[in-house]
Coordinates of C-alpha atoms and ligand atoms in Angstrom, one line a residue:
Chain A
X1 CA -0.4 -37.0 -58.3
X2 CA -2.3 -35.3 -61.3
X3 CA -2.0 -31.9 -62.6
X4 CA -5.3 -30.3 -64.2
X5 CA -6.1 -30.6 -67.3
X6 CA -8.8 -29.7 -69.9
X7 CA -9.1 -27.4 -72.2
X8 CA -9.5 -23.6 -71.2
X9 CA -13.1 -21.7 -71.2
X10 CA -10.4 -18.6 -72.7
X11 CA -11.8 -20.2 -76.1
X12 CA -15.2 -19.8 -75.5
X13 CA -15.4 -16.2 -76.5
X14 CA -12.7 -14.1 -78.7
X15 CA -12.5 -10.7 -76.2
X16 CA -12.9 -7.6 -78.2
X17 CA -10.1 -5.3 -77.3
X18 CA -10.5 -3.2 -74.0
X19 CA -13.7 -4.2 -73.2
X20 CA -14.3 -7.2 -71.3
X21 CA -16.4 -9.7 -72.6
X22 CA -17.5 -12.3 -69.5
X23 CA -17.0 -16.1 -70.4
X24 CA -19.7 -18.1 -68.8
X25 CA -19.5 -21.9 -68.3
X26 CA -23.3 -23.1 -68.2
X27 CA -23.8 -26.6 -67.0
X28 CA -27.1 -27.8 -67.9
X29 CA -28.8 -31.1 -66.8
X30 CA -29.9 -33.6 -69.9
X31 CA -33.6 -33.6 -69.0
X32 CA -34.9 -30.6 -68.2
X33 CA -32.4 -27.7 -68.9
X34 CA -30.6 -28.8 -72.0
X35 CA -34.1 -29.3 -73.6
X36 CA -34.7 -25.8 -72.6
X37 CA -31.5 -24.3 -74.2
X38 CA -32.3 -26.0 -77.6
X39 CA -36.0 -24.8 -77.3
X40 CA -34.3 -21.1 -77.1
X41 CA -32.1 -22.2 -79.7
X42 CA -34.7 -22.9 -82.4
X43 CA -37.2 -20.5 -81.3
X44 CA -34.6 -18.3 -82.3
X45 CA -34.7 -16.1 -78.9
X46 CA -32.0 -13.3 -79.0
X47 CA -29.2 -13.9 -76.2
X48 CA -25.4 -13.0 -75.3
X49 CA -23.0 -15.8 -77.3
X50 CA -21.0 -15.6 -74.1
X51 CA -21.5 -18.6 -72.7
X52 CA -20.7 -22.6 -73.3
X53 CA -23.3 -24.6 -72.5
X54 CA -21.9 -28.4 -70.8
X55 CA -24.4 -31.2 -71.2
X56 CA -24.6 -33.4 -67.4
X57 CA -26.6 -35.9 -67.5
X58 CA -28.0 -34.6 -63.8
X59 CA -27.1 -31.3 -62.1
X60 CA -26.1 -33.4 -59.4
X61 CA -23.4 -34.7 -61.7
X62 CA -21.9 -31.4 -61.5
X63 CA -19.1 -32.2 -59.1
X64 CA -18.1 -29.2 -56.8
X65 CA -14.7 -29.8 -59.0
X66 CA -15.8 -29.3 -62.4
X67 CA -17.7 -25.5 -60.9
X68 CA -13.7 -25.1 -59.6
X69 CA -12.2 -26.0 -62.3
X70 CA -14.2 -23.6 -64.5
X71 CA -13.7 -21.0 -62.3
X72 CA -9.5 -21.7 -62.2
X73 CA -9.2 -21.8 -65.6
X74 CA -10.7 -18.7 -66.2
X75 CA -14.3 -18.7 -66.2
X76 CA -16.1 -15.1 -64.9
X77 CA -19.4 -17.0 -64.1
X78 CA -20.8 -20.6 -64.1
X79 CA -24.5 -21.5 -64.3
X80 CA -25.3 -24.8 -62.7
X81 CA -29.0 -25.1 -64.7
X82 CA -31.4 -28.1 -63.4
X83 CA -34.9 -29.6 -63.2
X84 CA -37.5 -27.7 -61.0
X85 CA -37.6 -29.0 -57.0
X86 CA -40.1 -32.4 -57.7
X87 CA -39.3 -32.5 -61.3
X88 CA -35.6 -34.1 -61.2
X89 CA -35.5 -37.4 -63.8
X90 CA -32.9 -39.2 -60.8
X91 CA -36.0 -37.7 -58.4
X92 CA -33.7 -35.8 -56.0
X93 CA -30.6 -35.4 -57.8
X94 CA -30.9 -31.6 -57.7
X95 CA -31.9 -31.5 -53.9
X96 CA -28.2 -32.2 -53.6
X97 CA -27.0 -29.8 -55.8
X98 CA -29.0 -27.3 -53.9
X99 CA -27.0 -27.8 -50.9
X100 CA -23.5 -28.2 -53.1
X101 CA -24.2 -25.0 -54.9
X102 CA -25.0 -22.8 -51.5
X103 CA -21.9 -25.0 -49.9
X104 CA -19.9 -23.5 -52.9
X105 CA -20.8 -20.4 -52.9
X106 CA -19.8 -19.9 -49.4
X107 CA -16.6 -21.7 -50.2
X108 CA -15.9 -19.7 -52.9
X109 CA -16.2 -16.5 -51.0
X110 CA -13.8 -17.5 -48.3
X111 CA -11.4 -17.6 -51.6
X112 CA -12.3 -14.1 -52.0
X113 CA -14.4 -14.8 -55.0
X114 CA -18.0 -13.1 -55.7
X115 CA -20.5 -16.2 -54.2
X116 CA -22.6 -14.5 -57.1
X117 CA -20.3 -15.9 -59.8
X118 CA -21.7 -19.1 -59.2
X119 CA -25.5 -19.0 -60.1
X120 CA -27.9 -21.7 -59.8
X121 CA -31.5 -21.6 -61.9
X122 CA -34.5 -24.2 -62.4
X123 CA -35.1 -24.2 -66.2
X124 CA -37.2 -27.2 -67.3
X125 CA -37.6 -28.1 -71.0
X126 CA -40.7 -25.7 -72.1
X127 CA -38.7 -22.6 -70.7
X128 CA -36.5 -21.5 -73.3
X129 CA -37.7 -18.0 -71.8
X130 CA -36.4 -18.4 -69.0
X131 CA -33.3 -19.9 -70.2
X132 CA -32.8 -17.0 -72.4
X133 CA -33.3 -14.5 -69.6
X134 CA -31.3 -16.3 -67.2
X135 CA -28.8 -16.0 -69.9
X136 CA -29.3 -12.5 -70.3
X137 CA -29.7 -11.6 -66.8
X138 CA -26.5 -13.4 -65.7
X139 CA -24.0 -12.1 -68.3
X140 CA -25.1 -8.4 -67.0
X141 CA -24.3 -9.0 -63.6
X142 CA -20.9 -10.7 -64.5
X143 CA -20.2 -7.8 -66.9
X144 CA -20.8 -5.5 -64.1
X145 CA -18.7 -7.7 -61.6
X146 CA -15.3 -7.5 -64.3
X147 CA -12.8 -10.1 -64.7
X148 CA -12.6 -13.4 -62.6
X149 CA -9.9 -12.4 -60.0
X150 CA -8.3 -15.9 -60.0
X151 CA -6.1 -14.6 -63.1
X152 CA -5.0 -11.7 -62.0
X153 CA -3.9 -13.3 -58.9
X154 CA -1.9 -16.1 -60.3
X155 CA 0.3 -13.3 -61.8
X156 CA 0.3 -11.0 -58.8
X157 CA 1.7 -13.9 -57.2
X158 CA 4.2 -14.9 -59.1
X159 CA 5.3 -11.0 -58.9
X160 CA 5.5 -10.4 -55.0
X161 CA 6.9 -14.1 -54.7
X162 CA 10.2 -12.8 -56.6
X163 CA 10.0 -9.7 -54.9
X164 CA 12.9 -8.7 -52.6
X165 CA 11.2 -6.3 -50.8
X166 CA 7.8 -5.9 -49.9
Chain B
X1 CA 10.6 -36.1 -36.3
X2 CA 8.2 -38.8 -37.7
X3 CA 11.3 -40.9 -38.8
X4 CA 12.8 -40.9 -35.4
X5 CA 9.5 -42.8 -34.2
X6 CA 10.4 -45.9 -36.3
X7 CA 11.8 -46.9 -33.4
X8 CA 15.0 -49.3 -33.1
X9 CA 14.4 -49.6 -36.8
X10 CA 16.2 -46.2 -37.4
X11 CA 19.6 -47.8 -36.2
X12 CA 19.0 -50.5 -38.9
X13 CA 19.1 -46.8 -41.9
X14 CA 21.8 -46.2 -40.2
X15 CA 23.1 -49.4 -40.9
X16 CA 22.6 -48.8 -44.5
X17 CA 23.0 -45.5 -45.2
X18 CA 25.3 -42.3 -44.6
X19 CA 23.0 -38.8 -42.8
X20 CA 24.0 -36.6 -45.1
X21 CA 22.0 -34.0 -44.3
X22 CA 18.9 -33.9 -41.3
X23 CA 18.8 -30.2 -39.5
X24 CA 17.2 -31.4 -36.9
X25 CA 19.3 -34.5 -35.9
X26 CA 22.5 -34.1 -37.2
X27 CA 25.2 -31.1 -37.8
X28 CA 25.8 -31.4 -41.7
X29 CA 25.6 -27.9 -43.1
X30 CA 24.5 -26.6 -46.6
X31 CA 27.7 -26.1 -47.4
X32 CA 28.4 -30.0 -47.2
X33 CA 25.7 -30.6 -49.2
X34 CA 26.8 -28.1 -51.6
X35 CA 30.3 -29.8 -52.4
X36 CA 28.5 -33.1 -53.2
X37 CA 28.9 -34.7 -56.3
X38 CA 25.2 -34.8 -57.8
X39 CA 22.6 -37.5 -57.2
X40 CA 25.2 -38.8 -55.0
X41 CA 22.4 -38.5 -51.6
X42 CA 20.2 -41.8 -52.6
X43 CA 17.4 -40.5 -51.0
X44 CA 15.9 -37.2 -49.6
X45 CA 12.6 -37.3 -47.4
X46 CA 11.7 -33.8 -48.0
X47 CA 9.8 -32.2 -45.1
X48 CA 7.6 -29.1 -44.7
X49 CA 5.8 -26.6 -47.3
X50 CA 7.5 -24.2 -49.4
X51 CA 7.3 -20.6 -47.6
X52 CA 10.5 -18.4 -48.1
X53 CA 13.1 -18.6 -50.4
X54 CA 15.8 -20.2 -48.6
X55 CA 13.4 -23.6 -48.7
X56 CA 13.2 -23.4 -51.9
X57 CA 17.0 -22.8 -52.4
X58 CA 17.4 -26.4 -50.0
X59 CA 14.7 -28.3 -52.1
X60 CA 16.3 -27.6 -55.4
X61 CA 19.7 -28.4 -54.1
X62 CA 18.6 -31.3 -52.5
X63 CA 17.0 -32.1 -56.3
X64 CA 20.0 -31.2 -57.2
X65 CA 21.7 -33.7 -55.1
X66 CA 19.7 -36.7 -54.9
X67 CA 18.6 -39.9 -56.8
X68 CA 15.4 -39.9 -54.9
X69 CA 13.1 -37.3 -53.7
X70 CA 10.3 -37.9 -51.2
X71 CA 7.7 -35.1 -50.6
X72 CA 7.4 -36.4 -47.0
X73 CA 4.3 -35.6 -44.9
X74 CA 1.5 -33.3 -45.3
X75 CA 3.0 -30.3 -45.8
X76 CA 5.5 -30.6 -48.2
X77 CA 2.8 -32.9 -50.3
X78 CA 0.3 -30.0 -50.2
X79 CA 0.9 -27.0 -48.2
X80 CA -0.4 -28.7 -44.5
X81 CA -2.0 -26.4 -42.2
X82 CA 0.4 -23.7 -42.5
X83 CA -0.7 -23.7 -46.7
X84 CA -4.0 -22.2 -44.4
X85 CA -2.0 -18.8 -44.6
X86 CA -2.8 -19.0 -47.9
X87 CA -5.9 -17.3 -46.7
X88 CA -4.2 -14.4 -46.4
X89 CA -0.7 -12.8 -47.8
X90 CA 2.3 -11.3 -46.9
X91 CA 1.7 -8.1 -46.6
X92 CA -1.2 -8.2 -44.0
X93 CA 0.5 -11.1 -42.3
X94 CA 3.6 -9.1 -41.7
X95 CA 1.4 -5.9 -41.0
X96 CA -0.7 -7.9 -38.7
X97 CA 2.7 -9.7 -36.7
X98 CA 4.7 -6.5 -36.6
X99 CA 2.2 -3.8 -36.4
X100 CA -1.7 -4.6 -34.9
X101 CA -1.5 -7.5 -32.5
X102 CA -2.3 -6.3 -28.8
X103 CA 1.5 -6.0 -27.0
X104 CA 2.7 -4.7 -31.0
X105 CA 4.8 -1.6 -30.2
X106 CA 6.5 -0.2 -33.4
X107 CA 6.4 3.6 -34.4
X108 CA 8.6 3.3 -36.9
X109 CA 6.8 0.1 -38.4
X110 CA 9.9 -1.5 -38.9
X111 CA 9.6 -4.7 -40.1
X112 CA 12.4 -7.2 -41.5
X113 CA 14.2 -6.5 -44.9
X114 CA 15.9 -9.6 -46.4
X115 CA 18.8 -7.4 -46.7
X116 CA 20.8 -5.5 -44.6
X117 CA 24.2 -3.4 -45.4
X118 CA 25.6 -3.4 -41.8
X119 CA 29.6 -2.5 -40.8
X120 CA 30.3 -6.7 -40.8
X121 CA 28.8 -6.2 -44.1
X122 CA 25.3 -7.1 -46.2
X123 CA 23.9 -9.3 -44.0
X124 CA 20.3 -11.4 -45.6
X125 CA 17.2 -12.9 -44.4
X126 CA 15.5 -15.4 -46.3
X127 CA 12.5 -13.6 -48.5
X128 CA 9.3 -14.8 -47.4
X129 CA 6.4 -15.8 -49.8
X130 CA 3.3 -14.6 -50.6
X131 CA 1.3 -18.1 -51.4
X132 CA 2.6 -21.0 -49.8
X133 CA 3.5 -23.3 -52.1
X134 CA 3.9 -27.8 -52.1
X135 CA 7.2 -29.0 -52.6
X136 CA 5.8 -30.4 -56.0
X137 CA 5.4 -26.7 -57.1
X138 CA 9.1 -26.4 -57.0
X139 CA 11.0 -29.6 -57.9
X140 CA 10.2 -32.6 -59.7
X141 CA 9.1 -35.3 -57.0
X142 CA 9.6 -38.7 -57.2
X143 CA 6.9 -40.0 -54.3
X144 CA 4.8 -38.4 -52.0
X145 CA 4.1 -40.1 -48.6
X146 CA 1.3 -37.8 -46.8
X147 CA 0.5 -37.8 -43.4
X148 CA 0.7 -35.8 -40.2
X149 CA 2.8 -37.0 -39.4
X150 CA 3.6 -40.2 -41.5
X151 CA 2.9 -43.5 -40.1
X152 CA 5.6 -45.5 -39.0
X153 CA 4.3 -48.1 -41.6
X154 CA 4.5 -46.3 -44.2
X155 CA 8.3 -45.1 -43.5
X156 CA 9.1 -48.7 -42.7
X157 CA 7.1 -50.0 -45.7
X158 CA 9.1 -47.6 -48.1
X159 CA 12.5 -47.7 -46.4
X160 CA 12.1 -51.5 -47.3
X161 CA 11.4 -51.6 -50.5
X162 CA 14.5 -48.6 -51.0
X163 CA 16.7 -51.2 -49.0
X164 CA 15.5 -54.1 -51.5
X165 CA 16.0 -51.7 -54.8
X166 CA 20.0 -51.0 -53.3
X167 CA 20.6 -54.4 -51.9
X168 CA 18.8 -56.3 -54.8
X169 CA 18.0 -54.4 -57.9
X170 CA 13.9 -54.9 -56.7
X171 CA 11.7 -52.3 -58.7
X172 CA 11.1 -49.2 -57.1
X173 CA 7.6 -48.1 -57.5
X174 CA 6.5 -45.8 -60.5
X175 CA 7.4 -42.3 -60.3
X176 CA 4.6 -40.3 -58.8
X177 CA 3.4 -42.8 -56.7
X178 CA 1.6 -41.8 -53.2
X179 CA 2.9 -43.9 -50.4
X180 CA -0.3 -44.8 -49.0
X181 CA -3.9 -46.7 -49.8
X182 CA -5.6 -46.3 -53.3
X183 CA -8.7 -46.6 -51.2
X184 CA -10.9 -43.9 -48.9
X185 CA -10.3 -43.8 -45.7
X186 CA -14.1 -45.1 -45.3
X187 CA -12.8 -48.2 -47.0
X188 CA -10.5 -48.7 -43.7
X189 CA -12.8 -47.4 -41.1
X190 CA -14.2 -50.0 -39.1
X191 CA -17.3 -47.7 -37.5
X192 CA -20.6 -49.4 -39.0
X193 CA -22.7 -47.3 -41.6
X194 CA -26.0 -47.3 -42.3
X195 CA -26.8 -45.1 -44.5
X196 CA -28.7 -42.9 -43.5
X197 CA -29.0 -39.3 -43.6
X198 CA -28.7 -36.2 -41.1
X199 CA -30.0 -33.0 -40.5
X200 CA -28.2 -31.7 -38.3
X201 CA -24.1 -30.8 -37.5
X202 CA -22.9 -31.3 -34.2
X203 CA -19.2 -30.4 -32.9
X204 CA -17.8 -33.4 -31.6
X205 CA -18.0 -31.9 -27.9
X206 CA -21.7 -31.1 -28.0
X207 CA -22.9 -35.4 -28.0
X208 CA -21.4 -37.9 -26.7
X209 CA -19.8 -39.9 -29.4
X210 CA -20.9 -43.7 -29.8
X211 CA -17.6 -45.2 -30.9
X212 CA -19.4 -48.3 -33.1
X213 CA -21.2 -45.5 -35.3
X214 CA -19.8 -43.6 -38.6
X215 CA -19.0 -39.9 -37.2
X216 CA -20.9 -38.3 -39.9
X217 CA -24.1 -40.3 -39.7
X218 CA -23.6 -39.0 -35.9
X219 CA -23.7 -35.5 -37.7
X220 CA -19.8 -34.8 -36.9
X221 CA -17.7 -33.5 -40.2
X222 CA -15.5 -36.1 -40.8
X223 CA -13.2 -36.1 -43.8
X224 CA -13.3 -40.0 -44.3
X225 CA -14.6 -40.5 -47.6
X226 CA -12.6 -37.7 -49.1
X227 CA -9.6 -38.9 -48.1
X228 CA -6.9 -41.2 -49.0
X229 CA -6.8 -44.4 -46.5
X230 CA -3.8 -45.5 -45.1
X231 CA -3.3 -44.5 -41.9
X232 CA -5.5 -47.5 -40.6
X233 CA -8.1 -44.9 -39.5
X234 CA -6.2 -43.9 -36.2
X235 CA -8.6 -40.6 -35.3
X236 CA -11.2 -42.6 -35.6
X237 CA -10.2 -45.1 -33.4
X238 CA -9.3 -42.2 -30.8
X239 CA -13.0 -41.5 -31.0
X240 CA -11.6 -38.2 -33.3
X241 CA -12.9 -37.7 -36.7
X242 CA -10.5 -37.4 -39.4
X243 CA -9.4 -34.1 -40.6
X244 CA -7.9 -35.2 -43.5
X245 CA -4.1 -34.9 -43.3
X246 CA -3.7 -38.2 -45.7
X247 CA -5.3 -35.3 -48.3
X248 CA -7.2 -36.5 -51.4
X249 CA -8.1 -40.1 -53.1
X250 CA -5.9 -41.2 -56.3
X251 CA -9.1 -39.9 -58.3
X252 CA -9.8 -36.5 -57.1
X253 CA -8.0 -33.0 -57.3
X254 CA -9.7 -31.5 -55.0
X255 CA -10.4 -33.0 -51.5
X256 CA -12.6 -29.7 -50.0
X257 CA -14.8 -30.1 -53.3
X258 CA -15.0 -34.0 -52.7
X259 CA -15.8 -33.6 -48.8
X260 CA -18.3 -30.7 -49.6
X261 CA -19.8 -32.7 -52.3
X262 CA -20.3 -35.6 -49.4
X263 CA -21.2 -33.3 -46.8
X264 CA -24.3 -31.7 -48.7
X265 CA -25.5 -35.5 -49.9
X266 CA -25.7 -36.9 -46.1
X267 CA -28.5 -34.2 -45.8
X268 CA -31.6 -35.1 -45.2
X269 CA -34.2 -33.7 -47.7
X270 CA -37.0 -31.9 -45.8
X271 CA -41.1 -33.1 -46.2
X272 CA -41.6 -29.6 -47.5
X273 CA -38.7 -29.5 -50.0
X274 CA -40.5 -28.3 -53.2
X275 CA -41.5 -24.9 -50.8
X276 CA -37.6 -24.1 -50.0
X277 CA -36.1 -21.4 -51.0
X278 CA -32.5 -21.3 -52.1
X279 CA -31.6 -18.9 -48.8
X280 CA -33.4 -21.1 -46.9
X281 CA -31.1 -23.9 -48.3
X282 CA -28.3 -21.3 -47.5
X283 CA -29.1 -21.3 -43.9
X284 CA -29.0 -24.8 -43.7
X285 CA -25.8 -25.2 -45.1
X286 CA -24.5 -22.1 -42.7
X287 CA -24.4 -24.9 -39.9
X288 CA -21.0 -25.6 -41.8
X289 CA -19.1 -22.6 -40.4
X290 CA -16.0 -22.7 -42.2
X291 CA -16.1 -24.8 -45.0
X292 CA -12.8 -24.0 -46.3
X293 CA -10.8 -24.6 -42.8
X294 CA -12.3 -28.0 -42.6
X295 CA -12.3 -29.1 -45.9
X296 CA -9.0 -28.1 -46.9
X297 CA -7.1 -28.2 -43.6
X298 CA -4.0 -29.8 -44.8
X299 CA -4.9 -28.9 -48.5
X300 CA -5.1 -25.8 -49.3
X301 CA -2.1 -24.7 -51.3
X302 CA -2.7 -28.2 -53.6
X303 CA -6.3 -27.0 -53.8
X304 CA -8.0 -26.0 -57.1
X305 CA -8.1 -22.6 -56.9
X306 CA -4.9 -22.5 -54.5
X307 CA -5.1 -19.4 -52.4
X308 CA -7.6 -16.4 -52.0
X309 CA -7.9 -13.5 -54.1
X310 CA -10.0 -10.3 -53.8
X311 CA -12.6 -8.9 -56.3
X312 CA -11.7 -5.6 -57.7
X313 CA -15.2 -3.9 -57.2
X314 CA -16.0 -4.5 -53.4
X315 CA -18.3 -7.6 -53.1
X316 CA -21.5 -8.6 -51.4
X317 CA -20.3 -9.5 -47.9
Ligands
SF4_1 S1 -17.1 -40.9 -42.5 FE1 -15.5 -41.1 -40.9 S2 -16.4 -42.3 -39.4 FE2 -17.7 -42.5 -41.2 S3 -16.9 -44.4 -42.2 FE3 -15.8 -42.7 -43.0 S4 -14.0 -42.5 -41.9 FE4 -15.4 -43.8 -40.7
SF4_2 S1 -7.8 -40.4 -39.6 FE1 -7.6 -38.7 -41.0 S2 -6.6 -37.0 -39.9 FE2 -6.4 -38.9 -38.7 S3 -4.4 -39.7 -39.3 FE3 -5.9 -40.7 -40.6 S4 -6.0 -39.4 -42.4 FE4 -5.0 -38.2 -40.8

């Protein structure tokens, strides 16, 4: 049996002391969504730096793991990022990840996690607008939100586990 | 109580090998186990998740103690259905149990200490846990053989190639290993599939099941193809679907995220599925009632994110 491994979204941002600094995991599709990010990129549109951006070549490719993982290993928000309903390259890769991401979201909030930490946008390659507002828009409402629970929880864990008495 | 199923076959370990410690069928106590020289126990099949302290305290002795370790059916490989408590914790359990069910009568909300300085003197109770934990999460493991219960194949299988390893130096398999398929459960199933797609889930109750037919193209949740084979597909062949107890394949982490990721791809896409919106998508997917209960039913504690937490700032219910 495997453990987990991969390197930790805890480097995708250095947190300025005291004041909490959301790390976003933002998986973008090759064809439409990618090609939107680099548009913002050298249009030069103003954004938050608080996000990594993870090239798939599908937004169905974005197994239910890989949003878990992100979101066990510390990440305070993932983006899944694809090509407009009718516009997917694989034709209906993203009508799958539709259904995966609202699947997820109610998974993840029978964890006890905010389903809104887990944010699915249609971005195709001329919106570097909208990826930069989606951007925007979705580092605010993580910052409100606070830290990804999961962390916290490990170590509360650990804490009540050695604990004689309750 | 899987082991005892083997049949005649379980006069033939005793044949080979010495009980040195098996609560349930024979009186050794801990103490016995205690005074052994270590590694001297060839083999422990290790049964049940990892709740309280004392089973803790029994699986590192019994590490302590043997050559071989077995995490032996479901729950000691990942958590099992009661890892589901992970769903909640201690506190709330113990507050529930003791305090709020219906015939609960306790004004003094007394509930048990783990210790307790009485005239005989301090008497203990095991300390329960918070998360419930696999036996992997504790002790090194040498194989895992999942199941709920374990097949009598499997047991015979491994008990076999054990007897070989003592008898006639045969290789053991590698460390880690899963007693089991390397294949999905799918793989072994001999229902027909078509391929095609559903729109609809139905609780196995509510149609009557054609036995010939893959359950989920039937529109019944069934955990086949995220879920290790080697069982030989008995639920199915009760007209059941599977509900996973083998847990995940060799190459996932996750088997909920596998069998969600399944689940949502057997949909049928609708004519007008450029007008949906996501909540409209979100009501479809509502059919699925508990998505964590049936995905991770026997998983849970071996699950990505493990157990549930709460948001500090109160969330959007
Ligand atoms: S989903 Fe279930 S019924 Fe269908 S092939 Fe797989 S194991 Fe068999
Ligand atoms: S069909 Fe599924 S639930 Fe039934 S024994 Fe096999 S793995 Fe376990």
């Amino acid at each position: 049996m495997s453990t987990q491994q991969g390197t930790s979204p805890a480097a995708v941002t250095a947190t300025t002391e005291g004041q909490f600094e959301p790390k976003i995991i933002a998986f973008c599709c090759n064809w439409c969504s990618y090609a939107g990010a680099d548009l913002a990129g050298v249009s030069r549109l103003q954004m938050p730096t608080n996000f990594l951006v993870l090239r798939a070549m599908c937004s169905a490719r974005v197994d239910p793991e890989f949003v878990l993982r992100a979101f066990a290993k510390g990440a305070d928000g993932v983006l899944v990022l694809g090509c407009h309903p009718a516009d997917c390259h694989y034709i209906g890769g993203n009508y799958r990840t539709r259904r995966r991401i609202a699947l997820l979201k109610m998974l993840l909030e029978q964890y006890g996690l905010d389903p809104d930490r887990l944010h699915l946008e249609w971005v195709s390659a001329s919106e570097g607008v909208k990826f930069q507002s989606t951007i925007k828009d979705f580092t605010e409402k993580i910052r409100e939100m606070g830290p990804n629970p999961l962390k916290e929880a490990e170590e509360e864990s650990a804490r009540v586990q050695g604990e004689p008495h309750h | 109580m899987a082991l005892l199923d083997i049949d005649e076959k379980i006069l033939g370990v005793a044949a080979i090998a010495d009980i040195a410690f098996w609560p349930i069928a024979v009186d050794t106590k801990l103490k016995d186990v205690e005074a052994m020289p270590d590694k001297s126990i060839t083999l422990t099949l290790y049964n049940g998740a990892i709740r309280n302290s004392e089973n803790e305290h029994v699986a590192k002795l019994l590490r302590q103690k043997s050559a071989l370790v077995v995490a032996f059916g479901s729950c000691a490989c990942f958590g099992g259905i009661p890892g589901l408590a992970n769903v909640t914790n201690k506190k709330d359990l113990q507050d529930y149990v003791y305090n709020k069910t219906f015939t609960s009568v306790n004004p003094q909300g007394t509930i048990p200490q783990p210790k307790w300085d009485g005239p005989e003197g301090e008497l203990t109770l095991p300390v329960m846990y918070d998360t419930v934990l696999t036996l992997e999460d504790v002790i090194d493991v040498d194989y895992f053989m999942p199941g709920c219960p374990p097949t009598t194949d499997q047991i015979n299988g491994f008990l076999d190639v054990v007897t070989k390893h003592l008898t006639e130096g045969a290789a053991l398999p590698p460390k880690g290993a899963v007693i089991a398929s390397q294949k999905t459960l799918c793989d072994e199933c001999g229902r027909t599939k078509e391929v095609t797609t559903i729109d609809k889930i139905v609780m196995p109750y509510e149609i009557k099941i054609d036995p010939k037919k893959c359950m989920l193209e039937q529109g019944i949740i069934c955990l086949g193809p995220a879920t290790r084979a080697g069982c030989g597909a008995k639920c199915l062949e009760g007209n059941q679907p599977c509900r996973g107890c083998f847990g995940p394949t060799a190459e996932v982490l996750d088997q909920g995220g596998s069998m969600l990721s399944a689940l949502a791809s057997i949909f049928k896409t609708a004519d007008n599925e450029t007008q949906l919106s996501e909540d409209e998508i979100l009501e479809l997917m509502t059919q699925i009632k508990d998505p964590l209960g049936t995905f991770y039913a026997f998983t849970m504690p071996k699950s990505i994110i493990k157990r549930k937490v709460k948001e500090k700032k109160a969330v959007t219910q």
